[in-house]
Amino acid sequence: MPPDPVDRFSEDRPISRKTLLKAALVATAVPLLGGTGVALARDTGSSGLPLAPTPDCDDGDGPTHDQIEGPYFKPDSPLRTSLVSAGTPGVRLTVSGYVFGRACEPLAGVLLDFWQADTNGAYDMSGFAFRGHQFTDAAGAFTLSTVVPGLYPGRTRHIHVKARAPGSAVLTTQLYFPAEPRNGTDTLFDPALLMNIRSVGSAKEGTFDFVLDVAQDPTDPTDPTDPTDPPTGPGGGWAAGTLYSAGDRVTYGGSPYRCLQAHTALAGWEPPNVPALWERG
């Protein structure tokens, strides 16, 4: 039985990210099925309504410690964006997308841990084949190079993923492929988790945007890239866009905080929200 999956996402991991690029994006509540595929969070409209978070999805393949990731999860996967080498069998697949918060602002530094079956439907439980984790970049983007996973009894094709933004809870979910015959018989299949898939020669490309249940203020006037709004220096009030070093002290909401890890402050990473970065007192 694998260890508690929360241990895998320890907040002791150093975080150092450049300024978050705010997206002028808003979207409707859920992905939609349409003639060209599933609508992505980045381009599903301009209603101004907050996004609904990507739903959790139990794997249900067998008994596990807490029934959230299925029997094949392993902690401590390698840091890498490619799960394949030149000789890896299977149909090549590239999955890319963005991670947003509820206000459709991208989230940098989000930990994404992927695992899946190989082209024959088998999971590697002795090593880390088809397992790897990565972090979203400053624009909230990610890219994964892998192969189309094979089928095994009871399940349709899917890719597992855990996602965690700094200071937030872990989302454990799965990504699905459109037009799969087993989508209609797999009791865990969720159309809200469908990727957009297209063929590119002999390979395939997929896209999917995650929306984490992270509160964001879409009316926040602070733009770290705005030269007319320079950030305050360390030692004053907390401000997005400021480069903080371990030991720096700030005030936020009338309370003092001490910086635990060097980082560039991002909107949404205010001291009360990220105990991995700030200690009160």
Short mmCIF file of C-alpha atoms in Angstrom, two decimals:
data_model
loop_
_atom_site.label_atom_id
_atom_site.label_comp_id
_atom_site.label_asym_id
_atom_site.label_seq_id
_atom_site.Cartn_x
_atom_site.Cartn_y
_atom_site.Cartn_z
CA MET A 1 0.00 0.00 0.00
CA PRO A 2 1.59 3.34 -1.01
CA PRO A 3 2.21 6.04 1.60
CA ASP A 4 -0.27 8.81 2.22
CA PRO A 5 -0.35 10.69 -1.12
CA VAL A 6 -0.30 14.05 0.65
CA ASP A 7 3.28 13.32 1.76
CA ARG A 8 4.29 13.35 -1.92
CA PHE A 9 3.27 16.99 -2.17
CA SER A 10 5.22 18.32 0.80
CA GLU A 11 5.20 22.10 1.10
CA ASP A 12 8.90 21.98 2.01
CA ARG A 13 9.76 21.94 -1.72
CA PRO A 14 11.61 25.18 -2.64
CA ILE A 15 9.58 27.55 -4.79
CA SER A 16 11.19 30.22 -6.94
CA ARG A 17 9.05 31.61 -9.76
CA LYS A 18 9.13 34.76 -11.84
CA THR A 19 6.20 37.11 -12.13
CA LEU A 20 2.86 35.50 -12.98
CA LEU A 21 1.39 36.68 -16.27
CA LYS A 22 -2.24 37.52 -15.62
CA ALA A 23 -4.58 36.28 -18.31
CA ALA A 24 -7.39 38.44 -19.64
CA LEU A 25 -9.54 35.35 -19.70
CA VAL A 26 -12.90 34.38 -18.25
CA ALA A 27 -14.99 31.29 -18.90
CA THR A 28 -18.28 29.57 -18.27
CA ALA A 29 -18.74 26.99 -15.56
CA VAL A 30 -17.98 23.66 -17.26
CA PRO A 31 -16.27 22.39 -20.40
CA LEU A 32 -18.70 21.96 -23.28
CA LEU A 33 -18.89 19.30 -25.94
CA GLY A 34 -19.00 20.82 -29.37
CA GLY A 35 -18.28 20.17 -33.00
CA THR A 36 -14.60 21.00 -32.62
CA GLY A 37 -14.06 19.23 -29.31
CA VAL A 38 -14.16 20.16 -25.66
CA ALA A 39 -14.06 23.85 -24.85
CA LEU A 40 -10.95 24.87 -22.91
CA ALA A 41 -10.97 27.08 -19.85
CA ARG A 42 -8.88 29.66 -21.69
CA ASP A 43 -11.41 30.27 -24.46
CA THR A 44 -14.89 29.23 -23.33
CA GLY A 45 -16.44 32.66 -23.33
CA SER A 46 -16.49 36.09 -21.73
CA SER A 47 -19.35 35.90 -19.24
CA GLY A 48 -17.25 37.08 -16.31
CA LEU A 49 -18.43 34.14 -14.21
CA PRO A 50 -15.88 32.24 -12.11
CA LEU A 51 -14.69 28.89 -13.40
CA ALA A 52 -15.83 25.65 -11.81
CA PRO A 53 -12.90 23.57 -10.57
CA THR A 54 -11.85 20.41 -12.37
CA PRO A 55 -13.80 17.63 -10.63
CA ASP A 56 -12.21 14.92 -8.53
CA CYS A 57 -12.51 11.43 -9.97
CA ASP A 58 -11.98 8.26 -7.90
CA ASP A 59 -10.09 5.57 -9.75
CA GLY A 60 -11.98 2.68 -8.11
CA ASP A 61 -9.82 -0.06 -9.61
CA GLY A 62 -9.31 -1.74 -6.25
CA PRO A 63 -8.89 -1.15 -2.53
CA THR A 64 -6.43 1.59 -1.65
CA HIS A 65 -5.53 3.60 1.43
CA ASP A 66 -8.04 6.35 0.84
CA GLN A 67 -9.71 5.50 -2.50
CA ILE A 68 -8.59 8.63 -4.30
CA GLU A 69 -5.85 7.61 -6.71
CA GLY A 70 -6.32 3.91 -7.42
CA PRO A 71 -3.90 1.05 -6.75
CA TYR A 72 -1.14 2.14 -9.15
CA PHE A 73 0.03 5.47 -7.72
CA LYS A 74 3.65 5.65 -6.53
CA PRO A 75 5.18 8.61 -4.67
CA ASP A 76 8.51 10.24 -5.55
CA SER A 77 8.23 10.11 -9.33
CA PRO A 78 11.10 11.69 -11.31
CA LEU A 79 11.04 15.37 -12.26
CA ARG A 80 10.56 15.27 -16.04
CA THR A 81 8.23 16.41 -18.80
CA SER A 82 8.84 13.41 -21.09
CA LEU A 83 7.93 9.84 -20.18
CA VAL A 84 9.31 8.33 -23.39
CA SER A 85 12.62 7.66 -25.12
CA ALA A 86 13.44 7.02 -28.78
CA GLY A 87 12.71 3.30 -28.47
CA THR A 88 9.55 3.45 -26.38
CA PRO A 89 6.75 1.53 -28.13
CA GLY A 90 3.33 3.07 -28.63
CA VAL A 91 1.59 5.95 -30.38
CA ARG A 92 3.31 9.19 -29.39
CA LEU A 93 1.11 11.63 -27.48
CA THR A 94 1.80 15.20 -26.38
CA VAL A 95 -0.56 16.70 -23.81
CA SER A 96 -0.37 20.42 -23.14
CA GLY A 97 -2.48 23.04 -21.44
CA TYR A 98 -2.74 25.49 -18.58
CA VAL A 99 -3.67 25.48 -14.91
CA PHE A 100 -6.04 28.22 -13.78
CA GLY A 101 -7.64 29.31 -10.52
CA ARG A 102 -11.34 30.06 -10.12
CA ALA A 103 -11.03 33.57 -11.62
CA CYS A 104 -9.33 32.21 -14.76
CA GLU A 105 -5.94 33.60 -13.83
CA PRO A 106 -3.09 31.17 -14.58
CA LEU A 107 -1.26 29.52 -11.68
CA ALA A 108 2.52 29.26 -11.77
CA GLY A 109 4.49 26.68 -9.83
CA VAL A 110 1.68 24.11 -9.73
CA LEU A 111 2.94 20.57 -9.13
CA LEU A 112 1.55 18.09 -11.67
CA ASP A 113 2.26 14.40 -11.14
CA PHE A 114 1.29 12.10 -14.04
CA TRP A 115 1.13 8.31 -14.19
CA GLN A 116 -0.41 5.90 -16.68
CA ALA A 117 -0.38 2.44 -18.25
CA ASP A 118 1.97 1.63 -21.09
CA THR A 119 0.78 0.84 -24.61
CA ASN A 120 -0.11 -2.70 -23.47
CA GLY A 121 -2.21 -1.52 -20.51
CA ALA A 122 0.38 -2.37 -17.82
CA TYR A 123 1.59 -0.16 -14.97
CA ASP A 124 5.22 -0.25 -13.89
CA MET A 125 5.18 -0.97 -10.13
CA SER A 126 8.89 -1.82 -9.82
CA GLY A 127 10.24 1.37 -11.37
CA PHE A 128 8.98 4.69 -12.70
CA ALA A 129 8.16 4.02 -16.34
CA PHE A 130 5.35 6.33 -17.46
CA ARG A 131 5.54 8.29 -14.21
CA GLY A 132 6.81 11.82 -13.74
CA HIS A 133 6.11 15.16 -12.16
CA GLN A 134 6.64 18.73 -13.33
CA PHE A 135 5.72 22.32 -12.44
CA THR A 136 3.72 24.81 -14.45
CA ASP A 137 5.76 27.71 -15.79
CA ALA A 138 5.24 31.43 -15.12
CA ALA A 139 2.30 31.45 -17.55
CA GLY A 140 0.65 28.44 -15.87
CA ALA A 141 1.49 26.16 -18.81
CA PHE A 142 2.59 22.53 -18.91
CA THR A 143 3.56 19.97 -21.58
CA LEU A 144 3.77 16.19 -21.23
CA SER A 145 5.33 13.82 -23.78
CA THR A 146 4.12 10.23 -23.50
CA VAL A 147 2.24 7.55 -25.47
CA VAL A 148 -1.43 6.72 -25.74
CA PRO A 149 -2.08 4.40 -22.78
CA GLY A 150 -3.31 0.89 -23.47
CA LEU A 151 -6.52 -0.72 -22.23
CA TYR A 152 -6.90 -3.08 -19.32
CA PRO A 153 -10.00 -4.84 -17.94
CA GLY A 154 -12.77 -2.59 -16.71
CA ARG A 155 -11.32 0.76 -17.76
CA THR A 156 -11.31 3.07 -20.74
CA ARG A 157 -8.11 4.86 -21.78
CA HIS A 158 -7.04 7.44 -19.20
CA ILE A 159 -4.10 9.30 -17.69
CA HIS A 160 -3.89 9.88 -13.94
CA VAL A 161 -2.77 13.20 -12.50
CA LYS A 162 -2.37 14.90 -9.16
CA ALA A 163 -2.27 18.69 -9.13
CA ARG A 164 -1.40 21.01 -6.29
CA ALA A 165 -0.93 24.76 -6.23
CA PRO A 166 1.23 26.16 -3.42
CA GLY A 167 -0.77 26.21 -0.20
CA SER A 168 -3.80 24.45 -1.68
CA ALA A 169 -5.29 20.97 -1.46
CA VAL A 170 -4.32 18.16 -3.82
CA LEU A 171 -6.61 17.48 -6.79
CA THR A 172 -6.51 13.82 -7.87
CA THR A 173 -8.21 13.22 -11.19
CA GLN A 174 -7.94 11.55 -14.61
CA LEU A 175 -7.87 12.68 -18.23
CA TYR A 176 -9.92 10.84 -20.86
CA PHE A 177 -9.84 10.39 -24.63
CA PRO A 178 -12.81 11.23 -26.87
CA ALA A 179 -14.56 8.67 -29.07
CA GLU A 180 -13.33 5.70 -27.05
CA PRO A 181 -15.80 2.76 -27.13
CA ARG A 182 -15.25 2.05 -23.46
CA ASN A 183 -16.18 5.58 -22.39
CA GLY A 184 -19.78 4.43 -22.37
CA THR A 185 -19.17 1.43 -20.12
CA ASP A 186 -16.52 2.76 -17.70
CA THR A 187 -18.46 3.86 -14.60
CA LEU A 188 -15.69 6.33 -13.68
CA PHE A 189 -15.67 8.11 -17.03
CA ASP A 190 -16.51 11.83 -16.75
CA PRO A 191 -17.04 13.90 -19.94
CA ALA A 192 -15.85 17.00 -18.05
CA LEU A 193 -12.39 15.41 -18.07
CA LEU A 194 -12.15 14.81 -21.81
CA MET A 195 -9.08 16.07 -23.59
CA ASN A 196 -9.15 17.57 -27.06
CA ILE A 197 -7.24 15.12 -29.26
CA ARG A 198 -6.06 15.52 -32.84
CA SER A 199 -3.84 13.42 -35.09
CA VAL A 200 -0.56 14.86 -36.32
CA GLY A 201 0.95 12.37 -38.71
CA SER A 202 1.36 9.13 -36.80
CA ALA A 203 1.26 10.90 -33.44
CA LYS A 204 -1.47 12.58 -31.43
CA GLU A 205 -1.72 15.90 -29.64
CA GLY A 206 -4.01 16.55 -26.69
CA THR A 207 -4.98 19.69 -24.81
CA PHE A 208 -6.60 20.15 -21.42
CA ASP A 209 -6.88 23.06 -18.97
CA PHE A 210 -7.10 22.32 -15.26
CA VAL A 211 -9.06 24.64 -12.99
CA LEU A 212 -8.04 24.30 -9.34
CA ASP A 213 -10.25 25.34 -6.48
CA VAL A 214 -8.03 28.33 -5.70
CA ALA A 215 -9.73 31.60 -4.91
CA GLN A 216 -8.56 34.56 -6.99
CA ASP A 217 -9.73 38.16 -7.04
CA PRO A 218 -10.46 39.09 -10.66
CA THR A 219 -10.71 42.77 -9.67
CA ASP A 220 -7.23 42.86 -8.08
CA PRO A 221 -5.63 46.02 -9.51
CA THR A 222 -2.10 44.88 -8.67
CA ASP A 223 -0.16 43.99 -11.79
CA PRO A 224 3.46 43.04 -11.06
CA THR A 225 4.45 44.07 -14.59
CA ASP A 226 2.91 47.55 -14.32
CA PRO A 227 5.77 50.09 -14.07
CA THR A 228 3.43 52.65 -12.53
CA ASP A 229 2.87 50.39 -9.52
CA PRO A 230 6.33 49.48 -8.25
CA PRO A 231 6.42 46.87 -5.50
CA THR A 232 7.42 47.77 -2.00
CA GLY A 233 10.73 46.46 -0.79
CA PRO A 234 11.17 43.62 1.68
CA GLY A 235 10.40 44.70 5.21
CA GLY A 236 7.28 46.72 4.35
CA GLY A 237 3.81 45.59 3.47
CA TRP A 238 3.54 42.44 1.36
CA ALA A 239 3.27 43.19 -2.37
CA ALA A 240 3.00 41.00 -5.44
CA GLY A 241 6.06 41.22 -7.69
CA THR A 242 8.52 41.61 -4.82
CA LEU A 243 11.55 39.33 -4.62
CA TYR A 244 11.66 38.08 -1.02
CA SER A 245 14.55 36.28 0.65
CA ALA A 246 14.39 33.85 3.53
CA GLY A 247 14.19 35.85 6.74
CA ASP A 248 12.53 38.93 5.24
CA ARG A 249 9.67 40.28 7.32
CA VAL A 250 6.48 41.88 6.08
CA THR A 251 3.10 42.84 7.36
CA TYR A 252 -0.17 41.70 5.81
CA GLY A 253 -3.65 42.37 7.12
CA GLY A 254 -2.09 43.98 10.18
CA SER A 255 -0.12 40.84 11.10
CA PRO A 256 3.65 40.26 10.86
CA TYR A 257 5.10 37.43 8.77
CA ARG A 258 8.60 36.01 8.21
CA CYS A 259 9.66 34.62 4.81
CA LEU A 260 10.66 30.93 4.88
CA GLN A 261 11.77 30.47 1.25
CA ALA A 262 13.16 32.85 -1.35
CA HIS A 263 10.55 33.57 -4.02
CA THR A 264 8.98 36.23 -6.19
CA ALA A 265 5.55 37.04 -4.75
CA LEU A 266 2.54 36.33 -6.92
CA ALA A 267 -1.05 37.49 -6.63
CA GLY A 268 -2.78 34.73 -4.68
CA TRP A 269 0.34 33.90 -2.65
CA GLU A 270 -0.44 36.33 0.17
CA PRO A 271 1.16 35.20 3.48
CA PRO A 272 -1.96 33.64 5.06
CA ASN A 273 -2.51 31.53 1.92
CA VAL A 274 0.94 29.94 1.62
CA PRO A 275 2.35 28.62 4.90
CA ALA A 276 5.17 27.03 2.88
CA LEU A 277 6.48 30.52 2.17
CA TRP A 278 5.44 32.60 5.18
CA GLU A 279 5.43 32.06 8.95
CA ARG A 280 3.31 34.30 11.10
CA GLY A 281 5.08 36.14 13.88
#
